[in-house]
Coordinates of C-alpha atoms in Angstrom, one line a residue:
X14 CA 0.0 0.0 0.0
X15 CA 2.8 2.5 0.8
X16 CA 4.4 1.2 -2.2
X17 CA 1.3 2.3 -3.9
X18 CA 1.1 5.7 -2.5
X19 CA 5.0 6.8 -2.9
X20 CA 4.4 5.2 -6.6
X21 CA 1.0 7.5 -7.4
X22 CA 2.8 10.8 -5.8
X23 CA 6.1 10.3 -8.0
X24 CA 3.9 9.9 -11.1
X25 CA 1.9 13.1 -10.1
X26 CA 5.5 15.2 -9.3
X27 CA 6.5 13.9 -12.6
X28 CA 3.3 15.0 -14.4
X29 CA 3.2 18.4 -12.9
X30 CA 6.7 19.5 -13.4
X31 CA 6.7 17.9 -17.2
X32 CA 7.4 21.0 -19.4
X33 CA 5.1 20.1 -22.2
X34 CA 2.0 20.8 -19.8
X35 CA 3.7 24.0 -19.1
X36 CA 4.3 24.3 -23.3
X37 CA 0.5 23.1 -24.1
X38 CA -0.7 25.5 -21.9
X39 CA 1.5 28.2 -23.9
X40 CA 0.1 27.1 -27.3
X41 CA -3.4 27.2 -25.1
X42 CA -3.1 30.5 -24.5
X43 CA -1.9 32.0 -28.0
X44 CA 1.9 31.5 -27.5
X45 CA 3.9 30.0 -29.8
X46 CA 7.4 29.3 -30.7
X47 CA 9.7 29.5 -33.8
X48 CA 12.0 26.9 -32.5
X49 CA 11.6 25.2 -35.8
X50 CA 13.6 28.1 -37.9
X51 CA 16.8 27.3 -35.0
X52 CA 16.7 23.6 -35.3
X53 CA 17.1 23.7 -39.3
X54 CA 20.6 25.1 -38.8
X55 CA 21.8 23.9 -35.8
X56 CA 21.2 21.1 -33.1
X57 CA 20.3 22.5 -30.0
X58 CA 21.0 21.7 -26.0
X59 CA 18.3 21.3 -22.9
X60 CA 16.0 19.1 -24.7
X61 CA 15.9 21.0 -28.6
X62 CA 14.7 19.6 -31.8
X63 CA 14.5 15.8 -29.4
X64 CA 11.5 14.1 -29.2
X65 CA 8.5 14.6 -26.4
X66 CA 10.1 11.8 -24.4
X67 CA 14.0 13.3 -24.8
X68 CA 12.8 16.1 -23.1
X69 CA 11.0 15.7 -20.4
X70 CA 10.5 14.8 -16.6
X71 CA 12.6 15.0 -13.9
X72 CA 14.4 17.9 -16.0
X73 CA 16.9 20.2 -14.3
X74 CA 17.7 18.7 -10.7
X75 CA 21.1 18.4 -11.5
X76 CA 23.7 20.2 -8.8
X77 CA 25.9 22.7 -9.3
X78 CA 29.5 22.0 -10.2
X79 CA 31.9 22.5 -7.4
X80 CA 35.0 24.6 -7.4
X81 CA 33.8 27.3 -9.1
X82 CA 34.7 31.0 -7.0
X83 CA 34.6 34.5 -8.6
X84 CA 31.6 34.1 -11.1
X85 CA 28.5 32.5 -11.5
X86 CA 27.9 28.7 -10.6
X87 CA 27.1 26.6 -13.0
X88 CA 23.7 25.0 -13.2
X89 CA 22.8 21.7 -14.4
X90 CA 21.8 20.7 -17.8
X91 CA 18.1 20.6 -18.3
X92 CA 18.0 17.3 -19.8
X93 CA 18.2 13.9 -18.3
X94 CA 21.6 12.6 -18.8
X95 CA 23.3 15.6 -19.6
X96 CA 26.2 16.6 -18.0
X97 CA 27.9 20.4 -17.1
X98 CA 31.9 19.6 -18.1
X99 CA 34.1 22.8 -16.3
X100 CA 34.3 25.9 -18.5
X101 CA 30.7 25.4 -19.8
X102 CA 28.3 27.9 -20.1
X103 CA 26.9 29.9 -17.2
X104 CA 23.8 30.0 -15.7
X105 CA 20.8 31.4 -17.5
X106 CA 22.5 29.2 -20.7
X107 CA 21.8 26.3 -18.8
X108 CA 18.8 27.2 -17.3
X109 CA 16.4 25.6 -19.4
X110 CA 17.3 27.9 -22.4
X111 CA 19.6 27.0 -25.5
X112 CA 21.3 29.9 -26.6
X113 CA 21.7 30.6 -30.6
X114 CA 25.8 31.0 -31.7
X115 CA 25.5 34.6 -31.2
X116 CA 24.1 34.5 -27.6
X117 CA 26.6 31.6 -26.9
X118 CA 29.3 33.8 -26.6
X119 CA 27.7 35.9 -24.4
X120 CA 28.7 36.0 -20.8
X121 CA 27.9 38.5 -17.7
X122 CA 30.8 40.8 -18.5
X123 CA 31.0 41.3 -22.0
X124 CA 27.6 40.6 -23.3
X125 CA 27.6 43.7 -24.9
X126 CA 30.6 43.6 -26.9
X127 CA 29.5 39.8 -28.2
X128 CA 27.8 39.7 -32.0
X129 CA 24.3 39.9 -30.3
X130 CA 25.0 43.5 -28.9
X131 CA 26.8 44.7 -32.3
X132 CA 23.8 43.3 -34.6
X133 CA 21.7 45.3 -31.9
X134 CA 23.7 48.7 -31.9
X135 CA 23.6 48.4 -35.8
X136 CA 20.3 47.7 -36.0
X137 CA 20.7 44.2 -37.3
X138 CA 18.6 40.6 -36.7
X139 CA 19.6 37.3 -35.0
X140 CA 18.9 34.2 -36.9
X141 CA 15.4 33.5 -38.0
X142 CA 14.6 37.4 -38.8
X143 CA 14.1 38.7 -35.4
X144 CA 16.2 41.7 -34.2
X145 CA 17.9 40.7 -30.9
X146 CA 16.4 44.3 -29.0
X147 CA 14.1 42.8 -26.6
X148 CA 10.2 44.0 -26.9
X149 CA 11.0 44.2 -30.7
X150 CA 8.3 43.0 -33.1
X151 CA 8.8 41.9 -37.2
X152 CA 7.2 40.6 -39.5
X153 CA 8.5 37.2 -41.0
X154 CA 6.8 35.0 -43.6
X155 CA 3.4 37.2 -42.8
X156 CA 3.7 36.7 -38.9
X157 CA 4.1 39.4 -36.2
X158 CA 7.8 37.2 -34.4
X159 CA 8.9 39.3 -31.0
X160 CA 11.2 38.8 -28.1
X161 CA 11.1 38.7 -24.3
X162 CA 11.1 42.8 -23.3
X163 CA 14.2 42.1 -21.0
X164 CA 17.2 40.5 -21.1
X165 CA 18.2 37.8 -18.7
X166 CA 19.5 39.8 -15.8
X167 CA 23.0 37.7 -15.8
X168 CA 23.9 36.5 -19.3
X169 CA 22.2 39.3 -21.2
X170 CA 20.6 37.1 -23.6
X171 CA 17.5 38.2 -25.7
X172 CA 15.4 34.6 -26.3
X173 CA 14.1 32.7 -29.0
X174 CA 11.6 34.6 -30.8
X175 CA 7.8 33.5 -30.3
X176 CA 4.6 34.7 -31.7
X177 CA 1.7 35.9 -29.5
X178 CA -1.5 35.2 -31.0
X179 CA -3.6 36.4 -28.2
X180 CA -2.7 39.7 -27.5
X181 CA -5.2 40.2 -24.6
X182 CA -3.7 37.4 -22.8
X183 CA -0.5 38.7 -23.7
X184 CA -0.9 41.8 -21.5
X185 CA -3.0 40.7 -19.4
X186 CA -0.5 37.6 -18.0
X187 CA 2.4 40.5 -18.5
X188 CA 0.4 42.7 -16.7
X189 CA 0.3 39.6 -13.8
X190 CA 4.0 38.7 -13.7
X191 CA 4.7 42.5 -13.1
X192 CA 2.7 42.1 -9.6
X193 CA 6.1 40.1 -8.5
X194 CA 8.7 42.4 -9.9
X195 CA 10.2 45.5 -8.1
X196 CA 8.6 48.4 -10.2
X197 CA 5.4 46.7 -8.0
X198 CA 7.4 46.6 -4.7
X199 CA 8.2 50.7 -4.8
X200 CA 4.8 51.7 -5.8
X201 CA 2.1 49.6 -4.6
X202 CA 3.7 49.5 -1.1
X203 CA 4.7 53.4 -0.6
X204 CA 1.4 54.0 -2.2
X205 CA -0.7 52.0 1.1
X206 CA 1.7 53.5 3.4
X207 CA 0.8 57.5 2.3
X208 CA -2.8 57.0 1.2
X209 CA -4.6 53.8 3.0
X210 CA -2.8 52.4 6.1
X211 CA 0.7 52.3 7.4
X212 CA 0.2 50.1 10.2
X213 CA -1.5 47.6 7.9
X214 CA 1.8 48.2 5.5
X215 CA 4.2 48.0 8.2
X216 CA 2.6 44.1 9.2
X217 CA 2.4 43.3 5.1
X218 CA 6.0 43.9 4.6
X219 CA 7.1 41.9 7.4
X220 CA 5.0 39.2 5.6
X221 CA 6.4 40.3 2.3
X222 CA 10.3 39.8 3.7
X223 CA 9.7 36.4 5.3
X224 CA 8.2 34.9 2.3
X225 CA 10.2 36.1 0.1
X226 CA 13.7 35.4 1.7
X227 CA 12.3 31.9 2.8
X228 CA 11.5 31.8 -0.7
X229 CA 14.9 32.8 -2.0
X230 CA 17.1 30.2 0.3
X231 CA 14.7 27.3 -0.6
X232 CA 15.4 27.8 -4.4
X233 CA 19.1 27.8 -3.7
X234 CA 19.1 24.9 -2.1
X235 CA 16.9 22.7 -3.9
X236 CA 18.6 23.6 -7.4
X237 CA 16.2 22.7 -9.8
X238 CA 16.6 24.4 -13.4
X239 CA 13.9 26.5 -15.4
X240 CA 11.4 24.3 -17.5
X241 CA 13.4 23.4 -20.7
X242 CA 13.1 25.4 -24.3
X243 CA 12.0 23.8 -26.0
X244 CA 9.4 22.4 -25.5
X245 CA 8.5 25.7 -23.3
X246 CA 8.9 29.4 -25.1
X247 CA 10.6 31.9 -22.3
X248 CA 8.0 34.8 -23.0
X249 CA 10.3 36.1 -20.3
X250 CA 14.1 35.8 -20.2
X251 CA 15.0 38.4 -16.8
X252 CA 15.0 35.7 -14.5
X253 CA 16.3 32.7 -15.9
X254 CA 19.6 32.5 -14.3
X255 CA 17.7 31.8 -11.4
X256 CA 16.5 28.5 -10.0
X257 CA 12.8 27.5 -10.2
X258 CA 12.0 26.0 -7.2
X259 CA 10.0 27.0 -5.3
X260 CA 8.2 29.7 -7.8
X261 CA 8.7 33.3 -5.6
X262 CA 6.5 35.0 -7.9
X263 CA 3.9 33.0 -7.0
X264 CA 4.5 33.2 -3.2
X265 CA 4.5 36.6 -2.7
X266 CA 1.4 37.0 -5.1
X267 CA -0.2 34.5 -3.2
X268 CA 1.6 36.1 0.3
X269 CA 0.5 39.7 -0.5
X270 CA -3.2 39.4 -1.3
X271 CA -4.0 37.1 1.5
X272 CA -2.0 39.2 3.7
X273 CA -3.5 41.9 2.9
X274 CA -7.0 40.2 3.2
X275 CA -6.2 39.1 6.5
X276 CA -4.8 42.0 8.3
X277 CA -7.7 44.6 6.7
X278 CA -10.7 42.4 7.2
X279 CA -12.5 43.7 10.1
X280 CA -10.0 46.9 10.6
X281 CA -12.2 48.2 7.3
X282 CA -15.3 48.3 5.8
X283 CA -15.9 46.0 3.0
X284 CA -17.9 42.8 1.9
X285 CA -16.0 39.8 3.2
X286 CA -16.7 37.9 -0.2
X287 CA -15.4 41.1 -2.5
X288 CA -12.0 41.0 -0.1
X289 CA -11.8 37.0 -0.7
X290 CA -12.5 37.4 -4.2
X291 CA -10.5 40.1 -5.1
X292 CA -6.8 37.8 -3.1
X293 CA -7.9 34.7 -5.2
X294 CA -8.0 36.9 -8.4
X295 CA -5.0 38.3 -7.5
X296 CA -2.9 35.1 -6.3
X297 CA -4.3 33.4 -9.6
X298 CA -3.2 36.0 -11.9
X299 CA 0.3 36.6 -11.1
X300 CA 0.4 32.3 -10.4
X301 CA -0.8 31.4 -13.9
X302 CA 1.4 33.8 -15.8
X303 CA 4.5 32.1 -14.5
X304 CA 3.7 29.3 -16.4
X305 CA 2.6 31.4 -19.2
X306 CA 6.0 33.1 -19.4
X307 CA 7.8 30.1 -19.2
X308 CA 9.5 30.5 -16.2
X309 CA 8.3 27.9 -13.9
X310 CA 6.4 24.6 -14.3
X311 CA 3.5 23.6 -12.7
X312 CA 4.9 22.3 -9.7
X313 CA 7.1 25.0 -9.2
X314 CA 3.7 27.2 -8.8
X315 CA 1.6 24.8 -6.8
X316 CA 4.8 24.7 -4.3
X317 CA 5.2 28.2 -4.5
X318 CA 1.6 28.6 -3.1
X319 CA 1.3 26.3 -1.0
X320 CA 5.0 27.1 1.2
X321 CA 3.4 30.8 1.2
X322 CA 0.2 29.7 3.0
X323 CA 2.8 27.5 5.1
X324 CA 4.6 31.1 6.3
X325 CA 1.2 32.8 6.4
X326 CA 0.1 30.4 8.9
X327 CA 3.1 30.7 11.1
X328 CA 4.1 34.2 11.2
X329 CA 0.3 35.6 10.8
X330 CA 0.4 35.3 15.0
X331 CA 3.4 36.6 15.5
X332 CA 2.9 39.6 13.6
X333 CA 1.2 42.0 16.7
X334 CA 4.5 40.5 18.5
X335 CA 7.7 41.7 15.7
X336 CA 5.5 45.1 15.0
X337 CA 5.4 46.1 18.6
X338 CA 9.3 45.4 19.1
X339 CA 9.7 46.9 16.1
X340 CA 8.1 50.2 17.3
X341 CA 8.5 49.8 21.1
X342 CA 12.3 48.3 21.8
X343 CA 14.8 50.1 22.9
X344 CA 17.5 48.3 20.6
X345 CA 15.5 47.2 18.1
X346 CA 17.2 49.2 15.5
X347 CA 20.4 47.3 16.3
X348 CA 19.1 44.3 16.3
X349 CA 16.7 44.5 13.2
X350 CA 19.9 45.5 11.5
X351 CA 22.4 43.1 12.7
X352 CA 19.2 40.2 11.9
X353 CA 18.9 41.1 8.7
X354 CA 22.1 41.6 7.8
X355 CA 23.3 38.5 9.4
X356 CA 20.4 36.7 7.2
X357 CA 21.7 38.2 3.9
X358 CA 25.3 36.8 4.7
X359 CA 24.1 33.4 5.9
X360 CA 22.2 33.5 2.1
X361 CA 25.4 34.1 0.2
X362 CA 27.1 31.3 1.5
X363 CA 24.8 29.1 -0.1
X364 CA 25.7 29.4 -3.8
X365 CA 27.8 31.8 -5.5
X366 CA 26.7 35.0 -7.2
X367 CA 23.2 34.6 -9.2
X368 CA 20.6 37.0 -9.3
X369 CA 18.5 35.8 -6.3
X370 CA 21.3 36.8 -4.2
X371 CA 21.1 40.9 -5.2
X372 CA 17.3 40.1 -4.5
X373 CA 17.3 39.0 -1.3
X374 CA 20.1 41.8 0.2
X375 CA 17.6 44.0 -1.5
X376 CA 14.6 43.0 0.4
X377 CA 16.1 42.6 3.6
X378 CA 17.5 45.7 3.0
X379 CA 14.1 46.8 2.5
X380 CA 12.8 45.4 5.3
X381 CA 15.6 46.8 8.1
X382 CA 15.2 50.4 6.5
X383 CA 10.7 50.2 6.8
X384 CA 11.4 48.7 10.7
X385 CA 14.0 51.5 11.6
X386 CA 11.6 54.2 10.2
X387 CA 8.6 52.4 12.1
X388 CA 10.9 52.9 15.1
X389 CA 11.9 56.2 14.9
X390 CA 8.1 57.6 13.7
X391 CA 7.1 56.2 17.3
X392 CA 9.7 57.7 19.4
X393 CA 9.2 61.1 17.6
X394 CA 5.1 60.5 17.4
X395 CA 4.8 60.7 13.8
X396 CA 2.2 58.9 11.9
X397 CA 0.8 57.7 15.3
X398 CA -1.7 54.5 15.2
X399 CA -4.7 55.6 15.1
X400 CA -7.2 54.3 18.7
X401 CA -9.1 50.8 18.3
X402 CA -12.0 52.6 19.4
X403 CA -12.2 54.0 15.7
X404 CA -12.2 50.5 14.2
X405 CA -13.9 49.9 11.7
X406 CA -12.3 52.4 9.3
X407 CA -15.0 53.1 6.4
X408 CA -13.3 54.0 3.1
X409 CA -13.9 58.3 2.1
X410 CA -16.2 59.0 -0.4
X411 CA -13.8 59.2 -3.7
X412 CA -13.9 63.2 -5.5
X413 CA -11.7 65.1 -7.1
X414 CA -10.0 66.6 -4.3
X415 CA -9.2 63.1 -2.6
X416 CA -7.7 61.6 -5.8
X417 CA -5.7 64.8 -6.6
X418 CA -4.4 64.4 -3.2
X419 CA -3.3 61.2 -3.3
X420 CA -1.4 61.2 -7.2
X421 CA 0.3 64.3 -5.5
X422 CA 1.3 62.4 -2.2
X423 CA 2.2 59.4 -4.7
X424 CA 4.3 61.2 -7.1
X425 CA 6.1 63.1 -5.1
X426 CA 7.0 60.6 -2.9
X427 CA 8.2 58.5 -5.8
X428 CA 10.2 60.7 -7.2
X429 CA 12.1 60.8 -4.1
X430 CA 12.2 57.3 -3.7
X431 CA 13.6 56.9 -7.0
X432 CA 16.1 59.9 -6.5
X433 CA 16.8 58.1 -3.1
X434 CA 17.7 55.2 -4.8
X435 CA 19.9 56.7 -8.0
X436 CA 22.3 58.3 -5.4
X437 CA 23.1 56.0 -2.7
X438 CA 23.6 53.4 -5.8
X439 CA 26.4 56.1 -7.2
X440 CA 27.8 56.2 -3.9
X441 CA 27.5 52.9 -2.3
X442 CA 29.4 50.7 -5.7
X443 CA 32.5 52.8 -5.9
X444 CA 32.6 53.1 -2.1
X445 CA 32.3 49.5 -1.4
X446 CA 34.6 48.9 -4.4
X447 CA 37.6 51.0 -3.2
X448 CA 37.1 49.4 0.2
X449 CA 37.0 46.0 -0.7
X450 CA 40.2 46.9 -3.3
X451 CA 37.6 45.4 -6.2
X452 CA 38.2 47.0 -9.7
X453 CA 34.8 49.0 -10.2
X454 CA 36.0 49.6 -14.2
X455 CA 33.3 47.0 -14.7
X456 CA 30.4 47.6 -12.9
X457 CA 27.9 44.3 -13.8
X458 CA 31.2 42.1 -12.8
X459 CA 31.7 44.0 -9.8
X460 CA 28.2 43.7 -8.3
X461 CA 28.5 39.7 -8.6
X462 CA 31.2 39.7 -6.1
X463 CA 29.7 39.4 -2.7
X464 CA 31.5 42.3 -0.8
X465 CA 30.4 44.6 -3.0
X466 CA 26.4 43.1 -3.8
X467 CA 25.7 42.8 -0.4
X468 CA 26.3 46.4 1.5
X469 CA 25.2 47.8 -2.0
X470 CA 21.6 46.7 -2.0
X471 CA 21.3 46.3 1.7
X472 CA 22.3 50.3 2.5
X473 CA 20.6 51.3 -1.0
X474 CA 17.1 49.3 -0.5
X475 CA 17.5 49.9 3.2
X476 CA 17.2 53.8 2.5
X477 CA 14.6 53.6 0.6
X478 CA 12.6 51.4 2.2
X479 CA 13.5 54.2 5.5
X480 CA 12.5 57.0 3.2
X481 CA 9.0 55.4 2.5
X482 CA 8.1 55.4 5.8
X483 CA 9.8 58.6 7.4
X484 CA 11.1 60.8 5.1
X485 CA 8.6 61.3 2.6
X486 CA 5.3 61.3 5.3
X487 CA 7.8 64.0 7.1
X488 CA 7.9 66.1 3.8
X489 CA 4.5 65.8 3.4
X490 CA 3.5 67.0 7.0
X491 CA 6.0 69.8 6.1
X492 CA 3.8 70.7 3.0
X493 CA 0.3 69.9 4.4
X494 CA 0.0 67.0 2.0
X495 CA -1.5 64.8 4.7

């Protein structure tokens, strides 16, 4: 019987994480590749031009190959079998993505001095017909043929080309991957902190930190590639140096709109099946365009969701708990810092560079700086909590003079968020570069090298994120904005 059981769940890990489910539902959905135009002049690695069966299950668990310091790690060929010899390619070209020879040569330092990067400053196309400038759309043989809008974050690779035949779901699923990426992060959460609630922010990025770092480590450790292209088409190429397991996308858009859900239920007015409805819709979204983009299979998702929940559960009680240290503590400044920190080194160690390690300095970073300014508000009796004995907040009445209010508060405060950002990241690089004795003549190689990633996005992000939550409400009390 428990023969049985352990047989029946293997079978069901193996069908979820198959890549052609997460291809079939691309083609579902209006997505489909050119892989065909690649395969006539070359043979391809991580599953190309091979057969359904070639392809398949199991794909990418291999582990990283050991002795490598100073650069990326290498990551495991995506296809059963396969194996990464030393001096192979880096990360994002094994990722479940087979470059073409012009992205081949590409690496982290030089990718734009390779042919891609010429052919794109002269205005030229990669094989098939399709410029290599990400986002860029021609016509070939009477089809509409575009690339990913980004290039992956570590190699600098554009993609295969693909055709979208479904335009609406094109955005729309776009549209839902966004709700995981950081242009999200410094709007939607500065936004709630000057116009809605900042105690209810406060809580949510605690949430936000926890899941996402939890989320980081786990992939890091597991090592499992990206689903293999073919058979998948990477609608999205930013992130797949990364690993894919668990799916962080889809725990922080299941982690956000169920936190939010939870800690604004009762504390404000609103029907309890519009607030349910509205997190499913959301947690949906941003899960189901993961697959649609390529980046994760099935599994990864449904992992992704359910280890949120699991952190959801478990820090949900604890929450009343870190916000009042947070606010009330004598040293909690010191020791948020020296926590956070101490997490973001611990992380490091685990792999060398890849982009999930600038990530997660960057949201603890984030994290430290919102606690600090939490701290410092309450000492000074800024942005006070308002009494219980006005719960339940009802929402205004919208007009004109409510929403010009707001897009001021939110603008503004952007703008210094973003100005916030631009400086200390001219100041922090060079700094910790000329501390660390690391040339800085090279920025991109630079950043990989752990001295030099980690205080960057930890004091940059770690501004900001104290900027969001005392010095712009400050600036706006100073201006009457509030």
């Amino acid at each position: 019987m428990a023969t049985a059981i352990k047989l029946g769940l293997r079978q069901l890990l193996e069908y979820l994480q198959d890549p052609h489910k997460v291809a079939s539902f691309q083609r579902i959905c209006g997505v489909r590749g050119t892989f065909a135009d690649a395969c006539s002049d070359q043979t391809l690695r991580n599953g190309d031009c091979s057969s359904h069966g070639d392809s398949g299950r199991n794909a990418g668990k291999g582990e990283p190959e050991d002795g490598q310091t100073g650069g990326p790690r290498l990551r495991a060929a995506a296809s059963p079998g396969s194996t990464v010899k030393r001096g192979g390619a880096k990360n994002g070209l094994q990722n479940g993505f087979a470059p073409t020879p012009a992205a081949a040569g590409e690496t982290a330092g030089h990718a734009a001095a390779s042919d891609g990067g010429d052919r794109e400053r002269l205005g030229g196309t990669a094989p098939g017909g399709c410029s290599d400038r990400p986002g860029r759309k021609e016509w070939v043989n009477g089809e509409a043929r575009t690339k990913p809008l980004r290039r992956n974050s570590l190699t600098g690779e554009v993609g295969q080309e693909f055709v979208i035949e479904n335009r609406l779901l094109y955005y729309l699923f776009t549209f839902g991957t966004e709700l995981g990426n950081e242009l999200f992060y410094i709007t939607f959460f500065p936004f709630f902190i000057w116009n809605i609630d900042a105690y209810v922010s406060r809580r949510l990025i605690v949430i936000w930190v926890w899941v996402m770092y939890l989320g980081q480590c786990t992939k890091d450790i597991i090592r499992w590639s990206r689903p293999s292209s073919p058979p998948v088409v990477k609608v999205e190429m930013f992130y797949n140096s990364e690993y894919s397991m668990p799916s962080t996308h889809a725990m922080s858009g299941t982690a956000i709109p169920l936190g939010l859900f939870l800690l604004t239920y009762g504390r404000w007015e609103y029907p309890f099946l519009l607030g349910l409805a509205s997190a499913v819709c959301w947690c949906s979204l941003v899960c189901i365009s993961r697959i649609y983009m390529g980046m994760h299979s099935i599994l990864d998702v449904v992992v992704g969701f359910l280890y949120s929940i699991l952190i959801l559960v478990a820090f949900h009680p604890a929450l009343e708990v870190i916000d009042n240290f947070n606010l009330t503590c004598r040293y909690a400044p010191l020791i948020i810092i020296s926590l956070h920190l101490a997490m973001g080194v611990f992380s490091f160690t685990l792999d060398t560079w890849s982009t999930s390690r600038g990530d997660t300095a960057q949201i603890l970073g984030t994290g430290a700086g919102i606690a600090c300014a939490s701290h410092l508000n309450y000492l000074l009796g800024l942005m006070p909590d308002p009494p219980l004995t006005q719960l339940p907040f009802s929402p205004p009445p919208l007009s004109a003079a409510l929403v010009g209010r707001c897009l001021v508060r939110f603008v503004l405060g952007v703008a210094v968020l973003l100005a916030t950002r631009a400086v200390m990241k001219a100041l922090t690089i060079p700094l910790a570069c000329r501390l660390f004795r690391i040339p800085c003549h090279d920025v991109r190689q630079a950043r990989q090298r752990m001295e030099v990633e980690l205080p960057y996005r930890y004091i940059v992000y770690g501004t900001v994120g104290f900027n969001a939550l005392f010095l712009v409400p400050f600036l706006f009390s100073y201006l009457n904005l509030f």
